[in-house]
mmCIF file of C-alpha atoms and ligand atoms in Angstrom:
data_model
loop_
_atom_site.group_PDB
_atom_site.id
_atom_site.type_symbol
_atom_site.label_atom_id
_atom_site.label_comp_id
_atom_site.label_asym_id
_atom_site.label_seq_id
_atom_site.Cartn_x
_atom_site.Cartn_y
_atom_site.Cartn_z
ATOM 1 C CA MET A 91 53.433 154.371 -37.636
ATOM 2 C CA CYS A 92 50.340 153.341 -38.194
ATOM 3 C CA GLY A 93 46.521 154.106 -38.430
ATOM 4 C CA ILE A 94 43.627 156.089 -36.593
ATOM 5 C CA VAL A 95 40.317 155.879 -38.180
ATOM 6 C CA ALA A 96 38.200 158.271 -35.975
ATOM 7 C CA TYR A 97 34.413 159.629 -36.039
ATOM 8 C CA VAL A 98 32.330 162.194 -35.206
ATOM 9 C CA GLY A 99 28.510 161.880 -35.826
ATOM 10 C CA SER A 100 24.848 160.829 -35.268
ATOM 11 C CA LYS A 101 26.109 157.173 -36.596
ATOM 12 C CA PRO A 102 26.547 154.152 -34.119
ATOM 13 C CA CYS A 103 29.844 154.110 -35.156
ATOM 14 C CA GLN A 104 31.745 150.603 -33.932
ATOM 15 C CA ASN A 105 31.399 149.141 -37.473
ATOM 16 C CA LEU A 106 32.187 152.032 -39.647
ATOM 17 C CA LEU A 107 35.765 152.408 -37.225
ATOM 18 C CA ILE A 108 35.989 148.665 -37.761
ATOM 19 C CA GLU A 109 36.052 148.596 -41.484
ATOM 20 C CA GLY A 110 38.008 151.946 -41.233
ATOM 21 C CA ILE A 111 40.976 150.153 -39.795
ATOM 22 C CA LYS A 112 40.653 146.689 -41.792
ATOM 23 C CA ARG A 113 41.306 149.473 -44.716
ATOM 24 C CA LEU A 114 44.795 149.959 -43.233
ATOM 25 C CA GLU A 115 45.844 147.435 -42.140
ATOM 26 C CA TYR A 116 48.562 146.682 -44.990
ATOM 27 C CA ARG A 117 50.521 149.234 -42.835
ATOM 28 C CA GLY A 118 51.653 146.956 -40.172
ATOM 29 C CA TYR A 119 50.756 146.658 -36.886
ATOM 30 C CA ASP A 120 51.634 144.526 -34.005
ATOM 31 C CA SER A 121 48.303 145.401 -31.857
ATOM 32 C CA SER A 122 44.852 146.920 -32.029
ATOM 33 C CA GLY A 123 42.432 149.062 -29.883
ATOM 34 C CA ILE A 124 39.140 151.638 -29.721
ATOM 35 C CA ALA A 125 37.618 153.673 -27.771
ATOM 36 C CA THR A 126 33.578 155.124 -28.222
ATOM 37 C CA LEU A 127 31.513 157.788 -26.008
ATOM 38 C CA HIS A 128 28.515 156.486 -24.931
ATOM 39 C CA ASN A 129 26.144 158.213 -22.394
ATOM 40 C CA GLY A 130 28.622 159.968 -20.932
ATOM 41 C CA LYS A 131 31.056 157.462 -20.426
ATOM 42 C CA LEU A 132 34.223 156.129 -22.045
ATOM 43 C CA GLN A 133 34.454 152.225 -23.816
ATOM 44 C CA VAL A 134 37.697 151.351 -24.268
ATOM 45 C CA VAL A 135 38.555 147.540 -25.828
ATOM 46 C CA LYS A 136 42.098 146.570 -26.675
ATOM 47 C CA ALA A 137 44.182 143.472 -28.347
ATOM 48 C CA VAL A 138 47.241 142.320 -28.968
ATOM 49 C CA GLY A 139 47.595 140.858 -33.105
ATOM 50 C CA ARG A 140 45.142 140.896 -35.603
ATOM 51 C CA VAL A 141 42.599 143.836 -35.784
ATOM 52 C CA SER A 142 40.347 140.305 -35.735
ATOM 53 C CA ASN A 143 41.391 139.545 -32.149
ATOM 54 C CA LEU A 144 39.726 143.106 -31.406
ATOM 55 C CA GLU A 145 36.560 142.064 -33.172
ATOM 56 C CA ASP A 146 36.442 138.787 -31.709
ATOM 57 C CA LYS A 147 36.711 140.801 -28.606
ATOM 58 C CA LEU A 148 33.567 143.153 -28.960
ATOM 59 C CA GLU A 149 31.725 140.848 -30.418
ATOM 60 C CA ALA A 150 31.819 138.234 -27.445
ATOM 61 C CA MET A 151 31.062 141.808 -25.556
ATOM 62 C CA GLY A 152 27.949 142.320 -27.758
ATOM 63 C CA GLY A 153 29.351 145.043 -28.736
ATOM 64 C CA LEU A 154 30.203 149.342 -27.641
ATOM 65 C CA ALA A 155 27.332 151.673 -28.614
ATOM 66 C CA GLY A 156 28.147 155.362 -29.139
ATOM 67 C CA THR A 157 28.474 157.575 -32.355
ATOM 68 C CA VAL A 158 31.865 159.289 -30.638
ATOM 69 C CA GLY A 159 34.868 157.160 -31.512
ATOM 70 C CA MET A 160 38.218 156.168 -32.832
ATOM 71 C CA VAL A 161 39.811 152.639 -33.508
ATOM 72 C CA HIS A 162 43.564 152.322 -33.502
ATOM 73 C CA THR A 163 46.865 150.236 -34.873
ATOM 74 C CA ARG A 164 49.993 150.359 -32.771
ATOM 75 C CA TRP A 165 53.233 149.672 -34.348
ATOM 76 C CA ALA A 166 55.325 149.607 -30.508
ATOM 77 C CA THR A 167 58.268 151.839 -30.677
ATOM 78 C CA HIS A 168 57.721 152.558 -26.381
ATOM 79 C CA GLY A 169 57.027 149.380 -24.395
ATOM 80 C CA GLY A 170 55.994 145.857 -25.579
ATOM 81 C CA VAL A 171 52.955 144.596 -27.134
ATOM 82 C CA THR A 172 50.848 144.245 -24.558
ATOM 83 C CA ASP A 173 47.375 145.383 -23.875
ATOM 84 C CA VAL A 174 48.448 147.866 -21.074
ATOM 85 C CA ASN A 175 50.892 149.153 -24.034
ATOM 86 C CA CYS A 176 47.644 148.822 -26.784
ATOM 87 C CA HIS A 177 46.049 152.398 -27.716
ATOM 88 C CA PRO A 178 43.309 154.011 -26.072
ATOM 89 C CA HIS A 179 45.856 155.535 -23.433
ATOM 90 C CA ILE A 180 43.480 157.081 -21.243
ATOM 91 C CA ASP A 181 44.212 160.256 -17.823
ATOM 92 C CA ASP A 182 43.514 159.371 -14.178
ATOM 93 C CA LYS A 183 40.805 162.394 -14.057
ATOM 94 C CA ALA A 184 38.503 163.387 -17.039
ATOM 95 C CA GLY A 185 37.811 160.683 -19.627
ATOM 96 C CA ILE A 186 40.288 161.529 -21.338
ATOM 97 C CA ALA A 187 41.808 158.959 -24.346
ATOM 98 C CA VAL A 188 44.129 159.276 -26.416
ATOM 99 C CA VAL A 189 45.475 157.360 -29.713
ATOM 100 C CA HIS A 190 48.525 158.274 -30.987
ATOM 101 C CA ASN A 191 50.710 156.793 -34.170
ATOM 102 C CA GLY A 192 54.379 158.415 -33.702
ATOM 103 C CA ILE A 193 56.507 159.352 -30.931
ATOM 104 C CA ILE A 194 56.620 161.837 -27.822
ATOM 105 C CA GLU A 195 60.390 163.095 -28.051
ATOM 106 C CA ASN A 196 60.861 164.389 -24.360
ATOM 107 C CA TYR A 197 58.205 161.657 -22.958
ATOM 108 C CA ALA A 198 60.776 160.777 -20.316
ATOM 109 C CA SER A 199 60.771 164.662 -18.809
ATOM 110 C CA LEU A 200 57.172 165.151 -19.161
ATOM 111 C CA LYS A 201 56.317 162.253 -17.084
ATOM 112 C CA LYS A 202 58.930 163.076 -14.984
ATOM 113 C CA LEU A 203 56.849 165.743 -14.064
ATOM 114 C CA LEU A 204 53.010 164.346 -14.302
ATOM 115 C CA GLU A 205 55.153 161.610 -11.254
ATOM 116 C CA GLU A 206 55.777 164.668 -8.783
ATOM 117 C CA LYS A 207 52.161 165.594 -9.309
ATOM 118 C CA GLY A 208 50.904 162.488 -8.196
ATOM 119 C CA HIS A 209 49.944 160.596 -11.660
ATOM 120 C CA ALA A 210 50.851 156.945 -11.811
ATOM 121 C CA PHE A 211 51.670 155.560 -14.872
ATOM 122 C CA HIS A 212 49.693 151.846 -16.025
ATOM 123 C CA SER A 213 51.819 151.486 -19.298
ATOM 124 C CA GLN A 214 55.611 151.642 -21.111
ATOM 125 C CA THR A 215 54.130 154.295 -23.637
ATOM 126 C CA ASP A 216 55.159 157.592 -24.271
ATOM 127 C CA THR A 217 50.961 158.079 -25.820
ATOM 128 C CA GLU A 218 50.102 157.223 -21.971
ATOM 129 C CA VAL A 219 52.372 160.672 -20.946
ATOM 130 C CA LEU A 220 50.522 162.015 -23.360
ATOM 131 C CA ALA A 221 46.966 161.272 -22.107
ATOM 132 C CA MET A 222 47.598 162.307 -18.183
ATOM 133 C CA LEU A 223 48.995 165.430 -19.732
ATOM 134 C CA ILE A 224 45.729 166.846 -21.425
ATOM 135 C CA GLY A 225 44.614 165.544 -18.296
ATOM 136 C CA GLU A 226 46.355 167.649 -15.982
ATOM 137 C CA LEU A 227 45.604 170.707 -18.094
ATOM 138 C CA TYR A 228 42.328 170.135 -18.980
ATOM 139 C CA GLU A 229 39.742 172.752 -17.523
ATOM 140 C CA GLY A 230 36.748 172.198 -19.458
ATOM 141 C CA ASP A 231 37.461 172.860 -22.838
ATOM 142 C CA LEU A 232 39.047 169.337 -24.956
ATOM 143 C CA GLU A 233 40.698 171.552 -27.743
ATOM 144 C CA ALA A 234 42.330 173.667 -25.549
ATOM 145 C CA ALA A 235 43.676 171.633 -23.157
ATOM 146 C CA VAL A 236 45.071 169.420 -26.193
ATOM 147 C CA GLN A 237 46.755 172.193 -28.077
ATOM 148 C CA ALA A 238 48.033 173.330 -24.308
ATOM 149 C CA ALA A 239 49.481 169.553 -24.046
ATOM 150 C CA LEU A 240 51.086 169.701 -27.626
ATOM 151 C CA ARG A 241 52.726 173.368 -27.043
ATOM 152 C CA GLU A 242 54.668 170.879 -24.686
ATOM 153 C CA VAL A 243 55.419 168.538 -26.415
ATOM 154 C CA THR A 244 58.577 167.347 -29.230
ATOM 155 C CA GLY A 245 58.130 164.948 -31.966
ATOM 156 C CA ALA A 246 55.961 163.542 -34.510
ATOM 157 C CA TYR A 247 53.303 162.223 -34.969
ATOM 158 C CA ALA A 248 49.009 161.935 -35.325
ATOM 159 C CA ILE A 249 46.642 161.714 -32.577
ATOM 160 C CA ALA A 250 43.087 161.492 -31.731
ATOM 161 C CA VAL A 251 41.338 162.867 -28.518
ATOM 162 C CA ILE A 252 38.131 162.336 -26.692
ATOM 163 C CA CYS A 253 36.658 162.934 -23.441
ATOM 164 C CA ALA A 254 33.850 161.684 -21.368
ATOM 165 C CA LYS A 255 32.602 165.527 -20.501
ATOM 166 C CA GLU A 256 32.673 166.168 -24.010
ATOM 167 C CA PRO A 257 30.257 163.916 -25.954
ATOM 168 C CA ASN A 258 30.220 165.115 -28.886
ATOM 169 C CA THR A 259 33.482 166.242 -29.532
ATOM 170 C CA LEU A 260 37.003 164.671 -31.186
ATOM 171 C CA VAL A 261 40.002 166.145 -31.178
ATOM 172 C CA VAL A 262 42.532 165.569 -33.764
ATOM 173 C CA ALA A 263 46.445 166.884 -34.532
ATOM 174 C CA ARG A 264 49.396 166.220 -36.146
ATOM 175 C CA LYS A 265 52.752 166.933 -36.745
ATOM 176 C CA GLY A 266 55.248 166.383 -39.143
HETATM 177 N N1 LIG B 419 54.566 155.744 -29.350
HETATM 178 C C1 LIG B 419 54.004 154.591 -29.642
HETATM 179 C C2 LIG B 419 54.154 153.609 -28.653
HETATM 180 O O1 LIG B 419 54.793 153.019 -28.493
HETATM 181 C C3 LIG B 419 53.274 155.137 -30.934
HETATM 182 C C4 LIG B 419 53.214 154.009 -32.005
HETATM 183 C C5 LIG B 419 53.060 153.578 -33.180
HETATM 184 O O2 LIG B 419 52.829 155.060 -34.540
HETATM 185 O O3 LIG B 419 51.915 153.083 -33.555
HETATM 186 O O4 LIG B 419 52.776 153.277 -28.218
#
Protein backbone atom coordinates (compact mmCIF):
# COMPACT_ATOMS: atom_id res chain seq x y z
CA MET A 1 0.00 0.00 0.00
CA CYS A 2 1.64 3.26 -1.09
CA GLY A 3 0.23 6.73 -1.52
CA ILE A 4 -2.57 8.94 -2.75
CA VAL A 5 -2.69 12.73 -2.94
CA ALA A 6 -5.84 14.40 -4.23
CA TYR A 7 -7.03 17.98 -4.64
CA VAL A 8 -10.27 19.82 -5.30
CA GLY A 9 -10.19 23.61 -5.30
CA SER A 10 -9.46 26.65 -7.40
CA LYS A 11 -5.73 26.29 -8.14
CA PRO A 12 -4.15 24.39 -11.05
CA CYS A 13 -3.32 21.17 -9.25
CA GLN A 14 -0.77 19.17 -11.24
CA ASN A 15 2.34 20.52 -9.52
CA LEU A 16 0.72 20.44 -6.11
CA LEU A 17 -0.16 16.77 -6.62
CA ILE A 18 3.31 15.84 -7.84
CA GLU A 19 5.00 17.65 -4.94
CA GLY A 20 2.67 15.88 -2.53
CA ILE A 21 3.27 12.39 -3.90
CA LYS A 22 7.03 12.96 -3.88
CA ARG A 23 6.81 13.45 -0.13
CA LEU A 24 5.33 9.94 0.05
CA GLU A 25 8.03 8.34 -2.12
CA TYR A 26 9.74 6.95 0.94
CA ARG A 27 6.92 4.43 1.24
CA GLY A 28 8.18 2.50 -1.78
CA TYR A 29 6.24 1.87 -4.98
CA ASP A 30 6.64 0.49 -8.48
CA SER A 31 4.68 2.95 -10.64
CA SER A 32 2.59 6.08 -10.51
CA GLY A 33 -0.25 7.86 -12.28
CA ILE A 34 -2.23 11.07 -12.26
CA ALA A 35 -5.69 12.20 -13.39
CA THR A 36 -7.17 15.68 -13.62
CA LEU A 37 -10.46 17.10 -14.84
CA HIS A 38 -10.33 19.99 -17.28
CA ASN A 39 -13.20 21.45 -19.32
CA GLY A 40 -15.35 18.43 -18.54
CA LYS A 41 -12.71 15.99 -19.73
CA LEU A 42 -10.80 13.37 -17.80
CA GLN A 43 -7.07 13.31 -18.48
CA VAL A 44 -4.90 10.40 -17.32
CA VAL A 45 -1.12 9.88 -17.47
CA LYS A 46 0.71 6.82 -16.10
CA ALA A 47 4.32 5.74 -15.80
CA VAL A 48 6.11 2.64 -14.57
CA GLY A 49 9.03 3.35 -12.23
CA ARG A 50 9.86 6.55 -10.40
CA VAL A 51 7.58 9.56 -10.07
CA SER A 52 10.25 11.39 -12.06
CA ASN A 53 9.24 9.22 -15.06
CA LEU A 54 5.69 10.52 -14.65
CA GLU A 55 7.02 14.06 -14.43
CA ASP A 56 9.01 13.54 -17.64
CA LYS A 57 5.88 12.36 -19.45
CA LEU A 58 3.89 15.32 -18.14
CA GLU A 59 6.58 17.75 -19.22
CA ALA A 60 6.83 16.22 -22.69
CA MET A 61 3.10 16.66 -23.23
CA GLY A 62 2.98 20.20 -21.81
CA GLY A 63 1.37 19.24 -18.50
CA LEU A 64 -2.20 18.68 -17.36
CA ALA A 65 -4.52 21.59 -16.67
CA GLY A 66 -7.31 21.26 -14.11
CA THR A 67 -8.21 22.26 -10.59
CA VAL A 68 -9.45 18.82 -9.54
CA GLY A 69 -7.19 15.80 -9.59
CA MET A 70 -5.42 12.94 -7.91
CA VAL A 71 -2.10 11.16 -8.07
CA HIS A 72 -1.19 7.67 -6.93
CA THR A 73 1.80 5.49 -6.27
CA ARG A 74 1.22 1.77 -6.69
CA TRP A 75 2.68 -1.30 -5.06
CA ALA A 76 1.30 -3.99 -7.32
CA THR A 77 -0.72 -6.72 -5.67
CA HIS A 78 -2.99 -7.75 -8.57
CA GLY A 79 -1.33 -7.75 -11.97
CA GLY A 80 2.22 -6.96 -12.99
CA VAL A 81 4.01 -3.64 -13.08
CA THR A 82 2.79 -2.32 -16.43
CA ASP A 83 1.38 0.94 -17.77
CA VAL A 84 -2.02 -0.73 -18.22
CA ASN A 85 -2.11 -1.85 -14.59
CA CYS A 86 -1.03 1.57 -13.25
CA HIS A 87 -3.70 3.66 -11.62
CA PRO A 88 -5.90 5.66 -12.20
CA HIS A 89 -8.34 3.13 -13.62
CA ILE A 90 -11.37 4.34 -15.50
CA ASP A 91 -14.85 2.99 -16.11
CA ASP A 92 -16.32 2.51 -19.58
CA LYS A 93 -19.43 4.67 -19.18
CA ALA A 94 -19.37 7.81 -17.09
CA GLY A 95 -15.79 9.12 -17.22
CA ILE A 96 -14.99 7.94 -13.70
CA ALA A 97 -11.38 7.55 -12.54
CA VAL A 98 -10.30 5.68 -9.41
CA VAL A 99 -7.00 5.45 -7.54
CA HIS A 100 -6.72 2.83 -4.86
CA ASN A 101 -4.29 1.55 -2.29
CA GLY A 102 -5.13 -1.80 -0.73
CA ILE A 103 -6.93 -4.91 -1.90
CA ILE A 104 -10.48 -5.62 -3.07
CA GLU A 105 -10.76 -9.19 -1.81
CA ASN A 106 -13.89 -10.15 -3.73
CA TYR A 107 -12.80 -8.59 -7.02
CA ALA A 108 -12.96 -11.86 -8.97
CA SER A 109 -16.66 -12.47 -8.34
CA LEU A 110 -17.50 -8.80 -8.96
CA LYS A 111 -15.51 -8.91 -12.20
CA LYS A 112 -17.46 -11.95 -13.38
CA LEU A 113 -20.78 -10.20 -12.70
CA LEU A 114 -19.63 -7.06 -14.51
CA GLU A 115 -18.35 -9.09 -17.49
CA GLU A 116 -21.77 -10.73 -17.70
CA LYS A 117 -23.25 -7.23 -17.94
CA GLY A 118 -20.97 -6.51 -20.92
CA HIS A 119 -18.02 -4.66 -19.37
CA ALA A 120 -14.62 -5.42 -20.88
CA PHE A 121 -11.54 -5.19 -18.69
CA HIS A 122 -8.09 -4.11 -19.83
CA SER A 123 -5.97 -4.65 -16.71
CA GLN A 124 -5.42 -7.48 -14.24
CA THR A 125 -6.08 -5.23 -11.24
CA ASP A 126 -8.73 -5.42 -8.56
CA THR A 127 -8.95 -1.63 -8.87
CA GLU A 128 -10.33 -1.61 -12.41
CA VAL A 129 -13.19 -3.77 -11.10
CA LEU A 130 -14.02 -1.08 -8.53
CA ALA A 131 -13.91 1.66 -11.19
CA MET A 132 -16.24 -0.34 -13.42
CA LEU A 133 -18.59 -1.10 -10.50
CA ILE A 134 -18.84 2.58 -9.55
CA GLY A 135 -19.58 3.38 -13.20
CA GLU A 136 -22.22 0.66 -13.39
CA LEU A 137 -23.96 2.10 -10.31
CA TYR A 138 -23.58 5.76 -11.32
CA GLU A 139 -26.89 7.57 -11.78
CA GLY A 140 -25.72 11.20 -11.64
CA ASP A 141 -24.40 11.29 -8.07
CA LEU A 142 -20.77 10.22 -7.68
CA GLU A 143 -20.81 10.08 -3.90
CA ALA A 144 -23.90 7.85 -3.93
CA ALA A 145 -22.34 5.58 -6.57
CA VAL A 146 -19.13 5.21 -4.54
CA GLN A 147 -21.13 4.43 -1.39
CA ALA A 148 -23.20 1.85 -3.24
CA ALA A 149 -20.12 0.23 -4.77
CA LEU A 150 -18.30 0.05 -1.45
CA ARG A 151 -21.27 -1.76 0.06
CA GLU A 152 -20.49 -4.59 -2.40
CA VAL A 153 -16.77 -4.69 -1.65
CA THR A 154 -14.75 -6.55 0.97
CA GLY A 155 -11.16 -5.70 1.83
CA ALA A 156 -9.04 -2.87 3.19
CA TYR A 157 -8.55 0.18 1.02
CA ALA A 158 -8.10 3.89 0.54
CA ILE A 159 -9.57 5.35 -2.64
CA ALA A 160 -10.05 8.66 -4.40
CA VAL A 161 -12.58 9.07 -7.22
CA ILE A 162 -13.36 11.79 -9.75
CA CYS A 163 -15.89 11.95 -12.57
CA ALA A 164 -15.94 13.98 -15.79
CA LYS A 165 -19.64 14.64 -15.27
CA GLU A 166 -19.02 16.26 -11.85
CA PRO A 167 -16.14 18.67 -12.41
CA ASN A 168 -16.03 20.07 -8.85
CA THR A 169 -16.26 16.84 -6.92
CA LEU A 170 -13.69 14.58 -5.30
CA VAL A 171 -14.88 11.55 -3.37
CA VAL A 172 -12.54 9.76 -0.97
CA ALA A 173 -13.05 6.74 1.27
CA ARG A 174 -11.04 4.35 3.35
CA LYS A 175 -11.49 1.17 5.32
CA GLY A 176 -8.98 -0.49 7.55
N1 LIG B 1 -4.42 -3.77 -5.43
C1 LIG B 1 -4.12 -2.63 -6.24
C2 LIG B 1 -3.28 -3.00 -7.44
O1 LIG B 1 -2.66 -4.02 -7.45
C3 LIG B 1 -3.51 -1.49 -5.45
C4 LIG B 1 -2.14 -1.79 -4.89
C5 LIG B 1 -1.59 -0.65 -4.01
O2 LIG B 1 -1.94 -0.62 -2.83
O3 LIG B 1 -0.86 0.18 -4.53
O4 LIG B 1 -3.23 -2.29 -8.38
